[in-house]
Short mmCIF file of C-alpha atoms (C1' of nucleotides) in Angstrom, two decimals:
data_model
loop_
_atom_site.label_atom_id
_atom_site.label_comp_id
_atom_site.label_asym_id
_atom_site.label_seq_id
_atom_site.Cartn_x
_atom_site.Cartn_y
_atom_site.Cartn_z
CA UNK A 408 0.00 0.00 0.00
CA UNK A 409 1.32 3.38 -0.96
CA UNK A 410 1.44 6.31 1.36
CA UNK A 411 -1.10 8.95 0.45
CA UNK A 412 -0.73 12.67 0.78
CA UNK A 413 -2.63 14.57 3.45
CA UNK A 414 -4.34 16.61 0.79
CA UNK A 415 -5.71 13.56 -0.92
CA UNK A 416 -6.77 11.93 2.33
CA UNK A 417 -8.73 15.01 3.32
CA UNK A 418 -10.21 15.36 -0.16
CA UNK A 419 -11.47 11.78 0.03
CA UNK A 420 -13.12 12.46 3.38
CA UNK A 421 -14.84 15.48 1.90
CA UNK A 422 -16.06 13.39 -0.99
CA UNK A 423 -17.49 10.82 1.37
CA UNK A 424 -19.35 13.39 3.47
CA UNK A 425 -20.82 14.83 0.30
CA UNK A 426 -21.72 11.42 -1.13
CA UNK A 427 -23.37 10.45 2.17
CA UNK A 428 -25.41 13.66 2.00
CA UNK A 429 -24.04 14.56 5.40
CA UNK A 430 -23.14 17.71 3.51
CA UNK A 431 -26.05 18.28 1.16
CA UNK A 432 -26.10 20.52 -1.93
CA UNK A 433 -26.06 24.17 -0.89
CA UNK A 434 -24.43 23.42 2.46
CA UNK A 435 -21.77 25.86 3.53
CA UNK A 436 -18.67 24.08 4.74
CA UNK A 437 -16.97 25.14 7.96
CA UNK A 438 -14.16 27.62 7.40
CA UNK A 439 -10.64 26.51 6.59
CA UNK A 440 -9.54 27.20 10.17
CA UNK A 441 -12.22 25.00 11.69
CA UNK A 442 -11.66 22.17 9.24
CA UNK A 443 -7.91 22.37 9.75
CA UNK A 444 -8.38 21.88 13.45
CA UNK A 445 -10.92 19.09 12.99
CA UNK A 446 -8.67 17.12 10.63
CA UNK A 447 -5.43 18.00 12.36
CA UNK A 448 -3.79 19.55 9.32
CA UNK A 449 -2.87 23.08 8.23
CA UNK A 450 -5.22 25.39 6.42
CA UNK A 451 -3.21 25.01 3.22
CA UNK A 452 -4.03 21.31 3.11
CA UNK A 453 -7.72 22.03 3.53
CA UNK A 454 -7.46 24.65 0.83
CA UNK A 455 -5.92 22.23 -1.66
CA UNK A 456 -8.40 19.48 -0.91
CA UNK A 457 -11.22 21.92 -1.58
CA UNK A 458 -9.50 23.08 -4.73
CA UNK A 459 -9.46 19.54 -6.07
CA UNK A 460 -13.17 19.13 -5.44
CA UNK A 461 -13.88 22.51 -6.98
CA UNK A 462 -12.21 21.38 -10.19
CA UNK A 463 -14.36 18.26 -10.10
CA UNK A 464 -17.42 20.45 -9.76
CA UNK A 465 -18.40 19.11 -6.33
CA UNK A 466 -17.65 22.31 -4.44
CA UNK A 467 -18.00 25.97 -5.19
CA UNK A 468 -15.91 28.68 -3.56
CA UNK A 469 -17.30 32.15 -3.02
CA UNK A 470 -14.75 34.69 -1.87
CA UNK A 471 -15.55 36.33 1.41
CA UNK A 472 -18.49 34.04 1.95
CA UNK A 473 -17.52 30.40 2.14
CA UNK A 474 -17.11 27.14 0.29
CA UNK A 475 -20.37 25.44 -0.64
CA UNK A 476 -21.44 22.03 -1.81
CA UNK A 477 -22.41 22.57 -5.42
CA UNK A 478 -26.01 22.14 -6.45
CA UNK A 479 -26.07 19.38 -9.05
CA UNK A 480 -26.90 21.41 -12.13
CA UNK A 481 -29.02 20.03 -14.86
CA UNK A 482 -26.91 20.01 -17.98
CA UNK A 483 -28.36 21.33 -21.18
CA UNK A 484 -28.07 18.94 -24.10
CA UNK A 485 -26.70 20.50 -27.25
CA UNK A 486 -27.15 18.34 -30.34
CA UNK A 487 -25.15 18.91 -33.49
CA UNK A 488 -26.42 17.14 -36.56
CA UNK A 489 -27.38 17.88 -40.16
CA UNK A 490 -31.05 17.84 -39.15
CA UNK A 491 -30.55 20.68 -36.72
CA UNK A 492 -29.23 22.83 -39.54
CA UNK A 493 -32.22 22.20 -41.74
CA UNK A 494 -34.79 23.36 -39.22
CA UNK A 495 -35.92 26.96 -39.25
CA UNK A 496 -34.70 29.22 -36.51
CA UNK A 497 -31.36 28.76 -34.82
CA UNK A 498 -29.89 25.43 -33.76
CA UNK A 499 -29.84 26.69 -30.21
CA UNK A 500 -33.58 27.31 -30.25
CA UNK A 501 -34.16 23.78 -31.48
CA UNK A 502 -32.02 22.37 -28.67
CA UNK A 503 -33.86 24.30 -26.00
CA UNK A 504 -37.24 23.46 -27.48
CA UNK A 505 -36.35 19.79 -27.16
CA UNK A 506 -35.72 20.35 -23.46
CA UNK A 507 -38.78 22.50 -22.86
CA UNK A 508 -36.66 25.52 -22.04
CA UNK A 509 -36.88 29.07 -23.21
CA UNK A 510 -34.08 30.03 -25.59
CA UNK A 511 -32.95 33.64 -25.66
CA UNK A 512 -29.71 35.41 -26.45
CA UNK A 513 -27.97 38.69 -26.34
CA UNK A 514 -25.73 39.78 -29.16
CA UNK A 515 -23.62 42.65 -30.28
CA UNK A 516 -22.42 43.11 -33.84
CA UNK A 517 -19.58 45.20 -35.19
CA UNK A 518 -19.25 45.71 -38.92
CA UNK A 519 -15.93 46.58 -40.51
CA UNK A 520 -13.68 44.74 -38.10
CA UNK A 521 -10.33 43.83 -39.71
CA UNK A 522 -9.84 40.07 -39.68
CA UNK A 523 -7.02 38.88 -37.42
CA UNK A 524 -4.57 36.38 -38.88
CA UNK A 525 -6.17 33.19 -37.54
CA UNK A 526 -9.69 34.19 -38.52
CA UNK A 527 -8.53 35.27 -41.98
CA UNK A 528 -6.92 31.87 -42.45
CA UNK A 529 -10.10 30.09 -41.44
CA UNK A 530 -12.20 32.18 -43.80
CA UNK A 531 -9.69 32.01 -46.62
CA UNK A 532 -9.45 35.79 -46.96
CA UNK A 533 -6.49 38.18 -46.66
CA UNK A 534 -5.57 39.29 -43.16
CA UNK A 535 -7.09 42.69 -42.39
CA UNK A 536 -10.08 42.29 -44.69
CA UNK A 537 -13.24 43.64 -43.12
CA UNK A 538 -15.54 41.30 -41.28
CA UNK A 539 -18.78 41.50 -39.38
CA UNK A 540 -18.04 40.28 -35.88
CA UNK A 541 -20.87 39.26 -33.60
CA UNK A 542 -20.57 38.14 -29.99
CA UNK A 543 -23.34 36.12 -28.42
CA UNK A 544 -24.39 35.07 -24.99
CA UNK A 545 -26.95 32.28 -25.11
CA UNK A 546 -29.45 31.82 -22.29
CA UNK A 547 -31.64 28.89 -21.30
CA UNK A 548 -34.47 30.03 -19.06
CA UNK A 549 -32.58 33.29 -18.62
CA UNK A 550 -29.43 31.58 -17.37
CA UNK A 551 -26.29 31.82 -19.53
CA UNK A 552 -25.14 28.48 -20.92
CA UNK A 553 -22.97 29.27 -23.94
CA UNK A 554 -20.82 31.98 -25.50
CA UNK A 555 -19.93 32.53 -29.11
CA UNK A 556 -18.07 34.93 -31.36
CA UNK A 557 -18.84 34.73 -35.04
CA UNK A 558 -17.02 36.21 -38.04
CA UNK A 559 -18.35 36.78 -41.55
CA UNK A 560 -16.50 38.41 -44.45
CA UNK A 561 -18.11 41.79 -44.91
CA UNK A 562 -17.89 41.48 -48.68
CA UNK A 563 -20.39 38.62 -48.75
CA UNK A 564 -23.36 40.40 -47.24
CA UNK A 565 -22.42 44.05 -47.76
CA UNK A 566 -25.39 46.10 -48.91
CA UNK A 567 -27.92 43.38 -48.26
CA UNK A 568 -30.59 43.16 -45.58
CA UNK A 569 -28.68 40.43 -43.78
CA UNK A 570 -25.38 42.23 -43.17
CA UNK A 571 -26.01 42.15 -39.45
CA UNK A 572 -26.83 38.63 -38.24
CA UNK A 573 -29.12 39.81 -35.49
CA UNK A 574 -30.91 42.62 -37.28
CA UNK A 575 -33.26 42.76 -40.23
CA UNK A 576 -35.99 40.36 -41.33
CA UNK A 577 -33.95 37.20 -40.83
CA UNK A 578 -32.55 37.99 -37.40
CA UNK A 579 -31.91 34.83 -35.46
CA UNK A 580 -32.58 32.57 -38.41
CA UNK A 581 -29.11 31.11 -38.60
CA UNK A 582 -26.36 31.28 -41.17
CA UNK A 583 -27.91 28.90 -43.69
CA UNK A 584 -31.10 30.91 -44.20
CA UNK A 585 -29.40 34.27 -44.09
CA UNK A 586 -26.87 33.31 -46.72
CA UNK A 587 -29.63 31.94 -48.93
CA UNK A 588 -30.95 35.50 -49.00
CA UNK A 589 -27.84 36.67 -50.83
CA UNK A 590 -27.84 33.68 -53.15
CA UNK A 591 -25.33 31.52 -51.33
CA UNK A 592 -26.10 27.88 -50.69
CA UNK A 593 -24.53 26.73 -47.44
CA UNK A 594 -24.17 22.97 -47.49
CA UNK A 595 -21.54 22.01 -44.99
CA UNK A 596 -20.16 22.85 -41.58
CA UNK A 597 -16.97 21.65 -39.95
CA UNK A 598 -16.75 21.65 -36.18
CA UNK A 599 -13.44 21.33 -34.38
CA UNK A 600 -13.90 20.82 -30.62
CA UNK A 601 -10.95 21.41 -28.33
CA UNK A 602 -10.67 21.17 -24.56
CA UNK A 603 -9.74 24.20 -22.48
CA UNK A 604 -10.23 26.12 -19.26
CA UNK A 605 -12.53 29.07 -18.65
CA UNK A 606 -10.70 32.34 -18.18
CA UNK A 607 -11.91 34.92 -15.66
CA UNK A 608 -14.14 36.75 -18.13
CA UNK A 609 -15.79 33.62 -19.47
CA UNK A 610 -16.34 32.34 -15.94
CA UNK A 611 -18.05 35.60 -15.08
CA UNK A 612 -20.33 35.60 -18.09
CA UNK A 613 -21.31 31.98 -17.63
CA UNK A 614 -21.56 31.94 -13.85
CA UNK A 615 -19.07 29.13 -13.50
CA UNK A 616 -15.82 28.75 -11.62
CA UNK A 617 -12.69 30.19 -13.16
CA UNK A 618 -10.56 27.42 -14.62
CA UNK A 619 -13.53 25.11 -15.06
CA UNK A 620 -13.37 22.80 -18.06
CA UNK A 621 -14.89 24.01 -21.31
CA UNK A 622 -15.04 22.81 -24.88
CA UNK A 623 -14.10 25.42 -27.45
CA UNK A 624 -15.63 24.66 -30.80
CA UNK A 625 -14.27 26.22 -33.97
CA UNK A 626 -17.18 26.05 -36.35
CA UNK A 627 -16.94 27.02 -40.01
CA UNK A 628 -19.77 27.04 -42.55
CA UNK A 629 -18.99 26.40 -46.22
CA UNK A 630 -20.99 27.19 -49.32
CA UNK A 631 -21.57 24.63 -52.06
CA UNK A 632 -18.61 26.02 -54.01
CA UNK A 633 -16.36 25.31 -51.03
CA UNK A 634 -15.86 28.86 -49.78
CA UNK A 635 -15.96 29.59 -46.06
CA UNK A 636 -18.82 31.99 -45.34
CA UNK A 637 -18.79 32.13 -41.56
CA UNK A 638 -16.59 30.94 -38.74
CA UNK A 639 -17.25 31.03 -35.03
CA UNK A 640 -15.60 30.28 -31.71
CA UNK A 641 -18.12 28.71 -29.38
CA UNK A 642 -17.46 28.25 -25.67
CA UNK A 643 -19.38 25.36 -24.13
CA UNK A 644 -18.92 24.94 -20.38
CA UNK A 645 -18.90 21.29 -19.33
CA UNK A 646 -20.71 22.08 -16.10
CA UNK A 647 -23.70 23.49 -17.96
CA UNK A 648 -23.87 21.73 -21.30
CA UNK A 649 -23.53 18.27 -22.71
CA UNK A 650 -22.55 18.13 -26.37
CA UNK A 651 -23.90 15.36 -28.56
CA UNK A 652 -22.89 14.81 -32.16
CA UNK A 653 -25.40 12.74 -33.99
CA UNK A 654 -23.82 10.68 -36.75
CA UNK A 655 -26.49 8.92 -38.78
CA UNK A 656 -25.79 6.77 -41.78
CA UNK A 657 -28.00 4.51 -43.82
CA UNK A 658 -26.43 1.05 -44.13
CA UNK B 241 -1.18 49.16 -16.11
CA UNK B 242 -1.67 46.28 -13.74
CA UNK B 243 1.10 44.75 -11.69
CA UNK B 244 2.02 41.30 -12.95
CA UNK B 245 3.28 38.36 -10.95
CA UNK B 246 6.88 37.26 -11.21
CA UNK B 247 5.80 33.89 -12.49
CA UNK B 248 3.88 35.40 -15.36
CA UNK B 249 6.64 37.85 -16.21
CA UNK B 250 9.17 35.03 -16.41
CA UNK B 251 6.77 32.85 -18.38
CA UNK B 252 6.34 35.64 -20.93
CA UNK B 253 10.12 35.99 -21.30
CA UNK B 254 10.36 32.26 -21.91
CA UNK B 255 7.65 32.51 -24.54
CA UNK B 256 9.50 35.26 -26.31
CA UNK B 257 12.80 33.40 -26.39
CA UNK B 258 11.00 30.40 -27.83
CA UNK B 259 9.07 32.47 -30.37
CA UNK B 260 12.29 34.20 -31.45
CA UNK B 261 13.86 30.78 -31.96
CA UNK B 262 16.61 31.81 -29.55
CA UNK B 263 15.54 28.59 -27.92
CA UNK B 264 14.74 26.26 -30.79
CA UNK B 265 12.72 23.04 -30.63
CA UNK B 266 14.68 20.34 -28.85
CA UNK B 267 16.80 22.85 -26.94
CA UNK B 268 17.48 21.98 -23.34
CA UNK B 269 16.84 24.93 -21.08
CA UNK B 270 19.39 25.88 -18.43
CA UNK B 271 18.65 24.35 -15.05
CA UNK B 272 16.27 26.05 -12.67
CA UNK B 273 19.16 27.19 -10.50
CA UNK B 274 20.84 28.97 -13.39
CA UNK B 275 17.61 30.51 -14.64
CA UNK B 276 16.70 31.62 -11.13
CA UNK B 277 19.98 33.48 -10.88
CA UNK B 278 19.66 34.96 -14.37
CA UNK B 279 16.17 36.30 -13.76
CA UNK B 280 16.73 37.21 -10.14
CA UNK B 281 13.94 35.04 -8.76
CA UNK B 282 13.71 31.81 -6.79
CA UNK B 283 13.67 28.39 -8.34
CA UNK B 284 10.00 28.00 -7.47
CA UNK B 285 9.10 30.91 -9.74
CA UNK B 286 11.05 29.34 -12.59
CA UNK B 287 9.33 26.05 -11.92
CA UNK B 288 5.86 27.61 -12.13
CA UNK B 289 6.65 29.54 -15.27
CA UNK B 290 7.83 26.32 -16.90
CA UNK B 291 4.73 24.54 -15.68
CA UNK B 292 2.50 27.06 -17.43
CA UNK B 293 4.34 26.56 -20.70
CA UNK B 294 4.25 22.81 -20.27
CA UNK B 295 0.46 22.96 -20.05
CA UNK B 296 0.46 25.04 -23.22
CA UNK B 297 2.55 22.40 -24.90
CA UNK B 298 5.54 24.67 -25.49
CA UNK B 299 7.87 22.93 -23.06
CA UNK B 300 8.43 19.37 -21.99
CA UNK B 301 9.85 18.34 -18.63
CA UNK B 302 11.96 15.18 -18.33
CA UNK B 303 12.78 14.18 -14.78
CA UNK B 304 16.45 13.91 -14.03
CA UNK B 305 17.31 15.25 -17.45
CA UNK B 306 16.04 18.75 -18.02
CA UNK B 307 13.28 20.90 -19.45
CA UNK B 308 13.17 21.02 -23.24
CA UNK B 309 11.52 23.16 -25.87
CA UNK B 310 8.88 20.89 -27.34
CA UNK B 311 9.18 19.81 -30.95
CA UNK B 312 6.11 21.14 -32.74
CA UNK B 313 4.24 17.92 -33.33
CA UNK B 314 2.20 17.42 -36.38
CA UNK B 315 -1.34 16.81 -35.26
CA UNK B 316 -3.26 13.94 -36.73
CA UNK B 317 -6.64 14.91 -38.13
CA UNK B 318 -9.47 12.70 -36.99
CA UNK B 319 -12.65 13.17 -39.01
CA UNK B 320 -16.00 11.98 -37.72
CA UNK B 321 -18.75 11.89 -40.29
CA UNK B 322 -21.36 9.51 -41.68
CA UNK B 323 -19.14 8.89 -44.70
CA UNK B 324 -16.35 7.56 -42.53
CA UNK B 325 -18.68 4.94 -41.13
CA UNK B 326 -19.70 3.71 -44.54
CA UNK B 327 -16.19 2.93 -45.74
CA UNK B 328 -14.77 -0.52 -45.26
CA UNK B 329 -12.15 -0.98 -42.61
CA UNK B 330 -12.01 1.09 -39.46
CA UNK B 331 -12.58 4.83 -39.30
CA UNK B 332 -9.08 5.21 -37.90
CA UNK B 333 -7.59 3.54 -40.96
CA UNK B 334 -9.48 5.94 -43.20
CA UNK B 335 -8.20 8.92 -41.24
CA UNK B 336 -4.60 7.80 -41.46
CA UNK B 337 -4.92 6.92 -45.13
CA UNK B 338 -6.04 10.50 -45.78
CA UNK B 339 -2.83 11.69 -44.14
CA UNK B 340 -0.57 9.17 -45.82
CA UNK B 341 0.27 7.53 -42.54
CA UNK B 342 0.35 3.91 -41.54
CA UNK B 343 -2.47 2.94 -39.22
CA UNK B 344 -1.90 0.13 -36.76
CA UNK B 345 -3.26 -0.75 -33.35
CA UNK B 346 -2.86 -3.03 -30.42
CA UNK B 347 -5.84 -4.46 -28.66
CA UNK B 348 -6.79 -6.77 -25.87
CA UNK B 349 -10.23 -8.26 -25.45
CA UNK B 350 -11.86 -9.79 -22.40
CA UNK B 351 -15.11 -11.64 -22.78
CA UNK B 352 -17.50 -12.07 -19.86
CA UNK B 353 -16.73 -8.82 -18.07
CA UNK B 354 -19.66 -7.71 -15.86
CA UNK B 355 -20.91 -4.30 -16.97
CA UNK B 356 -20.30 -1.53 -14.45
CA UNK B 357 -23.22 0.77 -13.68
CA UNK B 358 -22.38 3.59 -16.09
CA UNK B 359 -21.65 1.29 -19.02
CA UNK B 360 -24.81 -0.70 -18.35
CA UNK B 361 -26.82 2.52 -18.44
CA UNK B 362 -25.29 3.52 -21.75
CA UNK B 363 -25.98 0.12 -23.27
CA UNK B 364 -29.44 -0.14 -21.79
CA UNK B 365 -28.72 -3.47 -20.10
CA UNK B 366 -28.86 -4.52 -16.43
CA UNK B 367 -25.78 -3.79 -14.35
CA UNK B 368 -23.56 -6.86 -14.10
CA UNK B 369 -24.60 -8.34 -17.44
CA UNK B 370 -21.67 -9.80 -19.30
CA UNK B 371 -19.87 -7.72 -21.87
CA UNK B 372 -16.93 -8.06 -24.20
CA UNK B 373 -14.47 -5.36 -23.24
CA UNK B 374 -11.71 -4.38 -25.63
CA UNK B 375 -8.97 -1.87 -24.97
CA UNK B 376 -7.15 -0.30 -27.89
CA UNK B 377 -4.03 1.69 -28.45
CA UNK B 378 -4.01 3.30 -31.89
CA UNK B 379 -0.74 4.09 -33.64
CA UNK B 380 0.08 6.39 -36.56
CA UNK B 381 3.43 5.48 -38.08
CA UNK B 382 4.07 3.41 -34.95
CA UNK B 383 3.53 6.31 -32.60
CA UNK B 384 0.54 6.15 -30.23
CA UNK B 385 -2.09 8.82 -30.90
CA UNK B 386 -5.32 7.55 -29.36
CA UNK B 387 -6.71 5.21 -26.72
CA UNK B 388 -10.05 3.53 -26.53
CA UNK B 389 -12.04 1.09 -24.42
CA UNK B 390 -15.06 -0.48 -26.05
CA UNK B 391 -17.94 -2.45 -24.53
CA UNK B 392 -20.39 -4.75 -26.28
CA UNK B 393 -23.14 -6.80 -24.65
CA UNK B 394 -21.97 -10.39 -24.76
CA UNK B 395 -25.46 -11.59 -25.57
CA UNK B 396 -25.43 -9.89 -28.99
CA UNK B 397 -22.49 -11.70 -30.52
CA UNK B 398 -22.22 -14.79 -28.30
CA UNK B 399 -21.56 -17.90 -30.33
CA UNK B 400 -20.83 -16.04 -33.54
CA UNK B 401 -17.56 -15.55 -35.35
CA UNK B 402 -17.48 -11.88 -34.37
CA UNK B 403 -17.62 -12.21 -30.57
CA UNK B 404 -14.14 -10.81 -30.32
CA UNK B 405 -13.79 -7.52 -32.22
CA UNK B 406 -10.17 -8.09 -33.11
CA UNK B 407 -10.27 -11.77 -33.95
CA UNK B 408 -11.98 -13.79 -36.63
CA UNK B 409 -12.65 -12.98 -40.28
CA UNK B 410 -13.87 -9.43 -39.68
CA UNK B 411 -11.12 -8.30 -37.31
CA UNK B 412 -10.56 -4.58 -37.62
CA UNK B 413 -13.59 -4.03 -39.83
CA UNK B 414 -15.48 -1.84 -37.40
CA UNK B 415 -18.69 -2.22 -35.51
CA UNK B 416 -21.05 -1.65 -38.47
CA UNK B 417 -19.74 -4.54 -40.55
CA UNK B 418 -19.28 -6.90 -37.63
CA UNK B 419 -22.82 -6.39 -36.42
CA UNK B 420 -24.14 -6.93 -39.94
CA UNK B 421 -22.69 -10.41 -39.65
CA UNK B 422 -25.10 -11.27 -36.85
CA UNK B 423 -28.02 -9.63 -38.61
CA UNK B 424 -27.97 -6.28 -36.87
CA UNK B 425 -28.19 -3.11 -38.89
CA UNK B 426 -26.23 -0.31 -37.23
CA UNK B 427 -27.51 3.02 -38.47
CA UNK B 428 -26.56 5.65 -35.97
CA UNK B 429 -23.81 6.73 -33.60
CA UNK B 430 -23.88 9.39 -30.92
CA UNK B 431 -20.64 10.98 -29.84
CA UNK B 432 -20.37 12.96 -26.65
CA UNK B 433 -17.02 14.78 -26.38
CA UNK B 434 -15.91 16.07 -23.00
CA UNK B 435 -12.75 17.88 -21.98
CA UNK B 436 -10.38 16.39 -19.43
CA UNK B 437 -6.80 15.92 -18.33
CA UNK B 438 -4.56 12.94 -19.01
CA UNK B 439 -3.84 10.86 -15.94
CA UNK B 440 -0.43 9.31 -15.35
CA UNK B 441 -1.26 6.04 -17.13
CA UNK B 442 -2.74 7.71 -20.19
CA UNK B 443 0.20 10.10 -20.39
CA UNK B 444 2.54 7.11 -20.35
CA UNK B 445 0.71 5.21 -23.07
CA UNK B 446 0.42 8.25 -25.30
CA UNK B 447 3.84 9.73 -24.68
CA UNK B 448 2.42 13.05 -23.56
CA UNK B 449 2.77 15.09 -20.40
CA UNK B 450 0.68 14.15 -17.39
CA UNK B 451 -2.19 16.60 -17.01
CA UNK B 452 -2.18 17.53 -20.69
CA UNK B 453 -5.56 18.36 -22.17
CA UNK B 454 -7.51 15.54 -23.78
CA UNK B 455 -10.96 15.08 -25.23
CA UNK B 456 -12.81 12.06 -23.93
CA UNK B 457 -15.43 10.90 -26.37
CA UNK B 458 -18.27 8.66 -25.27
CA UNK B 459 -19.36 6.99 -28.47
CA UNK B 460 -22.39 4.72 -28.70
CA UNK B 461 -23.60 2.84 -31.77
CA UNK B 462 -27.29 2.12 -32.20
CA UNK B 463 -29.07 -0.43 -34.37
CA UNK B 464 -32.02 0.49 -36.56
CA UNK B 465 -34.41 -0.63 -33.83
CA UNK B 466 -32.83 1.87 -31.45
CA UNK B 467 -30.89 -0.54 -29.25
CA UNK B 468 -27.34 0.32 -28.19
CA UNK B 469 -24.95 -2.29 -29.55
CA UNK B 470 -21.59 -0.86 -28.59
CA UNK B 471 -20.25 1.96 -26.48
CA UNK B 472 -16.70 3.20 -26.15
CA UNK B 473 -14.60 5.68 -24.24
CA UNK B 474 -12.07 7.26 -26.56
CA UNK B 475 -9.18 9.35 -25.31
CA UNK B 476 -7.96 11.91 -27.84
CA UNK B 477 -4.92 13.93 -26.73
CA UNK B 478 -5.08 17.52 -27.97
CA UNK B 479 -1.33 17.62 -28.49
CA UNK B 480 -1.47 14.77 -31.00
CA UNK B 481 -4.87 14.88 -32.63
CA UNK B 482 -7.26 17.40 -34.08
CA UNK B 483 -10.89 16.33 -34.12
CA UNK B 484 -13.13 17.44 -36.95
CA UNK B 485 -16.84 16.76 -37.11
CA UNK B 486 -18.14 17.06 -40.62
CA UNK B 487 -21.77 18.16 -40.71
CA UNK B 488 -23.07 18.06 -44.24
CA UNK B 489 -26.62 18.88 -45.19
CA UNK B 490 -28.29 19.33 -48.54
CA UNK B 491 -30.17 22.65 -48.75
"C1'" DT C 885 -23.31 53.69 6.25
"C1'" DC C 886 -19.19 52.20 7.33
"C1'" DG C 887 -15.54 49.52 8.98
"C1'" DA C 888 -13.72 45.54 11.19
"C1'" DA C 889 -13.84 40.60 11.22
"C1'" DT C 890 -14.29 36.63 8.44
"C1'" DT C 891 -13.44 33.80 4.50
"C1'" DT C 892 -11.77 32.51 0.09
"C1'" DG C 893 -8.13 33.30 -3.74
"C1'" DT C 894 -3.21 34.04 -5.30
"C1'" DG C 895 1.50 34.05 -5.32
"C1'" DC C 896 5.65 32.54 -3.47
"C1'" DG C 897 9.03 29.90 -0.65
"C1'" DT C 898 10.95 25.31 1.41
"C1'" DA C 899 11.65 20.44 1.98
"C1'" DT C 900 11.70 16.11 0.09
"C1'" DG C 901 10.96 12.45 -3.39
"C1'" DT C 902 12.52 10.32 -7.64
"C1'" DA C 903 14.34 9.62 -12.10
"C1'" DT C 904 18.34 10.40 -14.99
"C1'" DC C 905 23.07 10.97 -16.28
"C1'" DG D 673 26.77 5.40 -6.82
"C1'" DG D 674 26.98 10.26 -6.42
"C1'" DA D 675 25.50 14.52 -8.48
"C1'" DT D 676 22.07 16.73 -11.02
"C1'" DA D 677 17.47 18.05 -12.33
"C1'" DC D 678 12.60 17.81 -12.40
"C1'" DA D 679 8.14 16.60 -9.60
"C1'" DT D 680 5.27 16.79 -5.48
"C1'" DA D 681 3.64 18.13 -1.21
"C1'" DC D 682 3.31 21.43 2.14
"C1'" DG D 683 3.51 25.95 4.58
"C1'" DC D 684 3.08 31.19 4.89
"C1'" DA D 685 1.68 35.89 3.89
"C1'" DC D 686 -1.31 38.88 1.92
"C1'" DA D 687 -4.94 40.48 -1.35
"C1'" DA D 688 -9.87 40.58 -2.47
"C1'" DA D 689 -14.55 40.03 -1.50
"C1'" DT D 690 -18.23 39.45 1.64
"C1'" DT D 691 -20.64 39.69 5.91
"C1'" DC D 692 -22.52 41.84 9.82
"C1'" DG D 693 -22.87 44.66 13.78
#
DNA sequence: TCGAATTTGTGCGTATGTATC
DNA sequence: GGATACATACGCACAAATTCG
């Protein structure tokens, strides 16, 4: 049997008290000082044990207030599939409808933003070309669950009614329908999920702990002639959303 | 201007020296003692700065040897799409073929493994029912790039030639073709990617740093009558693989 | 309302373990 | 097998936010 560290031993005891419901969701743990005395260790050990459980999503620290047993949050299921893209309205609305939740979002668009190098590469345009940049915060029953920043080459929609994704007659209708308005047939999307940690700003916007695990999805829509027409960075917090890719194939 | 921590300041200097190629890939950094003296900080600060860059994949620590500038590894592109499932052979083979790499794998199957609770739930069978469990290590040009553990209810393939996924006439042909052999039509897969960190064992098998970011994919195949026929946990290290979901839709 | 006490978060330092050369 | 170098665990001080009289 291997010797275990104090930190881990304490963390395991915390886990047990939580699993046994001795400490129920919402319960405020005793302070570090009290716990240190109770377990016969220093406050730093208590701190690190809590930290481990915070990363696991079992605890939640609130500065100046205390460390609480996390309420088990219902995770929102986000389905990505070709079918979702064919429906009217946004994919997010379809997801929330399936869960019986109200889908809303806040957005802010800026036209004429020069494309940074990485975005330009993804869109296949020269660096510095103007883009319409839109940032989104998606809400399920008024609680934030996802963030997104989308980029479209300005040249594609310039002068049309759909320059701004969230204004005009097709606001909120999704890229496919909006692009159809300017004669572009969007037929394909590529999604590249990558793991990461929430920075302070993202944690704030999403109401999650800083450093919590997130999936960052680089999504790019392509027209039938193979040109990229929109690309987006989507932040999906693991604590709040479950991502499901549906891969259907006939025989 | 905000005051920055010593650790971050040092980390930024390291980044610059790497970006400027003053420290090229493969270069062994001076020891912590030397660096501490050079930058006028303690060894702990150096350690933490290196740690940050290790997480980012820029540095690589080798115990007893030194800390090295990581060789920029070519990432293997893993495409998930309905088309991939229709091709003969495994999806992994198709991915590697597209990159001009040699796809091989090592596997180990155990029949008659009682299903743990979570696997049973995913397969829709009672806990403790027998399963065939297969663990895989996938190699591209002989270097490990992915891990996987797959579970199939024993009852489905018992007595047939395809009980063991990697033995018999259809070894390595993938779930779809093997199930066809016992009269089951597999028409759908659901993939649930989640972010995580590599534990010590995974890091060893994959030749990556412990704690490095990985995507864990829970994949489940369903037959045309909606029953789950196989489920797998796939570990995809970010440092080695890029995951692309192809979502195609006609109009 | 305000300020002092309380409580968590961050950064840094030290000691020791362990693998490599 | 000793010296070297990275990894881990632990401890301390202080900053930041909240709470409450």
